[in-house]
Every structure is written in C-alpha cells, then in structure tokens.
Coordinates of C-alpha atoms in Angstrom, one line a residue:
X1 CA -26.0 11.1 14.8
X2 CA -23.4 13.2 16.6
X3 CA -19.6 13.6 15.0
X4 CA -16.8 14.1 17.5
X5 CA -14.6 16.6 15.8
X6 CA -11.2 14.9 16.1
X7 CA -12.4 11.9 13.8
X8 CA -15.6 13.3 12.1
X9 CA -17.2 9.7 13.8
X10 CA -20.2 9.2 15.5
X11 CA -19.7 8.1 19.3
X12 CA -21.1 5.0 18.3
X13 CA -19.0 4.5 15.6
X14 CA -16.0 5.0 17.7
X15 CA -17.3 2.5 20.3
X16 CA -17.8 -0.1 17.3
X17 CA -14.7 1.1 16.0
X18 CA -13.1 -0.1 19.7
X19 CA -15.2 -3.1 19.5
X20 CA -13.7 -4.1 15.9
X21 CA -10.0 -3.8 17.0
X22 CA -10.2 -6.3 20.0
X23 CA -12.9 -8.3 17.7
X24 CA -12.4 -8.9 13.9
X25 CA -15.0 -10.7 13.6
X26 CA -17.9 -7.9 12.3
X27 CA -21.0 -9.6 13.8
X28 CA -19.8 -10.2 17.2
X29 CA -18.0 -6.8 17.5
X30 CA -21.4 -5.4 16.6
X31 CA -23.2 -7.2 18.8
X32 CA -21.0 -5.8 21.6
X33 CA -21.1 -2.5 20.4
X34 CA -24.8 -2.7 20.5
X35 CA -25.1 -1.9 16.7
X36 CA -26.7 -4.1 13.7
X37 CA -24.6 -5.8 11.8
X38 CA -26.2 -4.1 8.4
X39 CA -25.4 -0.8 9.8
X40 CA -21.6 -2.4 10.9
X41 CA -21.4 -3.4 7.3
X42 CA -22.7 0.2 6.1
X43 CA -20.1 2.1 8.1
X44 CA -17.2 -0.6 7.1
X45 CA -17.5 0.5 3.0
X46 CA -17.3 4.2 4.0
X47 CA -13.6 5.4 3.0
X48 CA -13.3 7.7 6.8
X49 CA -14.4 4.7 8.8
X50 CA -12.4 2.0 7.4
X51 CA -9.3 3.9 7.7
X52 CA -9.9 4.7 11.0
X53 CA -10.2 1.1 12.0
X54 CA -6.9 0.8 9.9
X55 CA -5.2 2.8 11.5
X56 CA -6.6 1.8 15.0
X57 CA -5.0 -1.4 14.5
X58 CA -2.1 -0.6 13.4
X59 CA -2.1 1.6 16.3
X60 CA -2.4 -1.9 18.3
X61 CA -0.4 -3.6 16.7
X62 CA 2.5 -1.2 17.1
X63 CA 1.5 -1.0 20.5
X64 CA 2.0 -4.5 21.0
X65 CA 5.2 -5.4 19.1
X66 CA 6.5 -2.4 21.3
X67 CA 5.4 -4.7 23.9
X68 CA 7.3 -8.0 23.2
X69 CA 10.6 -6.2 21.8
X70 CA 11.0 -4.6 25.5
X71 CA 10.9 -7.6 27.0
X72 CA 13.6 -9.3 24.3
X73 CA 16.0 -8.7 26.4
X74 CA 14.9 -9.7 29.4
X75 CA 13.9 -13.2 27.7
X76 CA 17.6 -13.9 26.0
X77 CA 19.0 -13.4 29.8
X78 CA 16.5 -16.0 31.2
X79 CA 17.5 -18.4 28.5
X80 CA 21.0 -17.4 29.4
X81 CA 20.4 -18.4 33.3
X82 CA 18.6 -21.2 32.0
X83 CA 21.4 -22.6 30.4
X84 CA 23.5 -23.4 33.3
X85 CA 20.5 -25.5 34.4
X86 CA 22.2 -29.4 36.1
X87 CA 18.7 -30.5 33.4
X88 CA 20.5 -31.8 30.8
X89 CA 17.6 -32.3 28.7
X90 CA 16.3 -29.1 29.3
X91 CA 19.5 -27.6 28.8
X92 CA 19.7 -29.0 25.2
X93 CA 15.8 -28.1 24.5
X94 CA 16.9 -24.5 24.9
X95 CA 20.0 -25.0 22.9
X96 CA 18.2 -26.1 20.0
X97 CA 15.6 -23.7 20.9
X98 CA 18.2 -20.2 20.5
X99 CA 20.1 -22.2 17.4
X100 CA 16.7 -22.5 15.5
X101 CA 16.3 -19.4 16.6
X102 CA 19.7 -17.7 15.5
X103 CA 19.1 -19.4 12.2
X104 CA 15.9 -18.3 11.8
X105 CA 17.1 -14.8 12.5
X106 CA 19.8 -15.4 9.7
X107 CA 17.7 -16.5 7.1
X108 CA 15.2 -13.6 7.8
X109 CA 18.7 -10.7 7.4
X110 CA 19.5 -12.3 4.3
X111 CA 16.1 -12.1 2.7
X112 CA 16.2 -8.7 3.8
X113 CA 19.3 -8.0 2.2
X114 CA 18.1 -9.6 -1.0
X115 CA 15.1 -7.7 -1.2
X116 CA 17.0 -4.0 -0.4
X117 CA 19.0 -5.6 -3.2
X118 CA 16.1 -6.0 -5.7
X119 CA 14.4 -2.9 -4.3
X120 CA 18.0 -1.0 -5.8
X121 CA 18.1 -3.0 -9.2
X122 CA 14.3 -2.4 -9.6
X123 CA 14.7 1.4 -8.9
X124 CA 17.9 1.8 -11.2
X125 CA 16.0 -0.1 -13.9
X126 CA 13.3 2.0 -13.4
X127 CA 15.2 5.4 -13.7
X128 CA 16.8 4.2 -16.8
X129 CA 13.6 3.2 -18.6
X130 CA 12.3 6.6 -17.3
X131 CA 15.5 7.9 -18.9
X132 CA 15.2 5.1 -22.3
X133 CA 11.5 6.0 -22.3
X134 CA 11.8 10.0 -22.4
X135 CA 15.0 9.7 -25.2
X136 CA 12.3 7.9 -27.6
X137 CA 9.6 10.2 -26.8
X138 CA 11.5 13.1 -28.3
X139 CA 13.0 11.1 -30.5
X140 CA 9.4 10.1 -31.9
X141 CA 8.6 13.6 -31.6
X142 CA 11.9 14.6 -34.0
X143 CA 10.9 11.9 -36.0
X144 CA 7.2 13.5 -36.9
X145 CA 8.2 16.5 -36.8
X146 CA 10.9 15.3 -40.2
X147 CA 8.4 13.2 -41.8
X148 CA 5.6 16.2 -41.5
X149 CA 8.7 18.8 -43.2
X150 CA 9.7 16.4 -45.7
X151 CA 5.3 15.8 -46.5
X152 CA 5.5 20.1 -47.0
X153 CA 8.3 19.7 -48.9
X154 CA 7.0 17.4 -51.1
X155 CA 4.0 18.8 -51.9
X156 CA 6.1 22.3 -52.5
X157 CA 8.1 21.1 -54.9
X158 CA 4.8 19.0 -56.6
X159 CA 2.2 22.1 -57.3
X160 CA 2.6 23.3 -60.9
X161 CA 4.1 25.9 -61.5
X162 CA 2.1 28.6 -63.5

C-alpha cells in the first residue's frame, strides 16, 4: 500500500476519507470507495486515519458554514424587501419569523454570556483551589517534618545515660 507523504495515508485510505466526508454511513462510503467493510472499520480504528477524518469533516463543516455566513446579509436584505409586500399574510409570517429568530439570537447571546461567566468563575475557583492545595501540601510537609523532628528529639531524651 503506497503512502502519500502529506498525510501518511495510502491513496485508497484517502479515497475512503473523501467518501466518509460525503457520507457518514461507513458501509455505504466503503462501497463507494471500493473498499471492504472490515478494512474500513480497521482503518477507522487507527488514530492517524480517524484524526484525518475528523480534520477533513471539520474543514468541510467550516467551509459550509462560511458559505452560509456569506449569504446571511443577502437573506436579511431580501427579508426586509419582502416586508414591503402587499400580501398581508406573507408580511405577518415574515414578521413572526424575524421576531422568532431575533428572540433565538438573544437567547443564544445570553447563554454565551452566562457560559463565559461560568468559565471565568471556574477558572478563578481552580486557581484558588490550586493555591490552597499548594499551601496545604507545604503545610502538611512542614507538619511531617515537625513530627519527625519531635520523634527524633523524644528518642534522644529517652536514651538511657551510661
């Protein structure tokens, strides 16, 4: 099996990766790539292969989202234009859709703000815990040292004098 230097994967593995990005059904993707089902599952169990699949799926999703994002302004302008339509029913439906989306955006923004505050709080708690833990470890070490020293002194005191 010839390896491709850029990914370390064979041409057949790359073909299966392409099919798996297009179709999440492993068996269907394997058939489309002309690869046996068992071989596909064996490759999926290999970290290099599964990591490459994850990377390629992420890239495909990023590209798709970028395409959608680039059309949002156009869609918003079209909705605004349609709001001026004579059809009262269509205007009402558009208004409801726009308001529903605006409310959803607001909810997501609030969730994001709360999540950020939670993460900041957890980070500060972790920092305090780490500081307290370090102090506790130092304190514990000092106590052990003190106990050892006391035991050593008590042994010296209890030694019989000749």
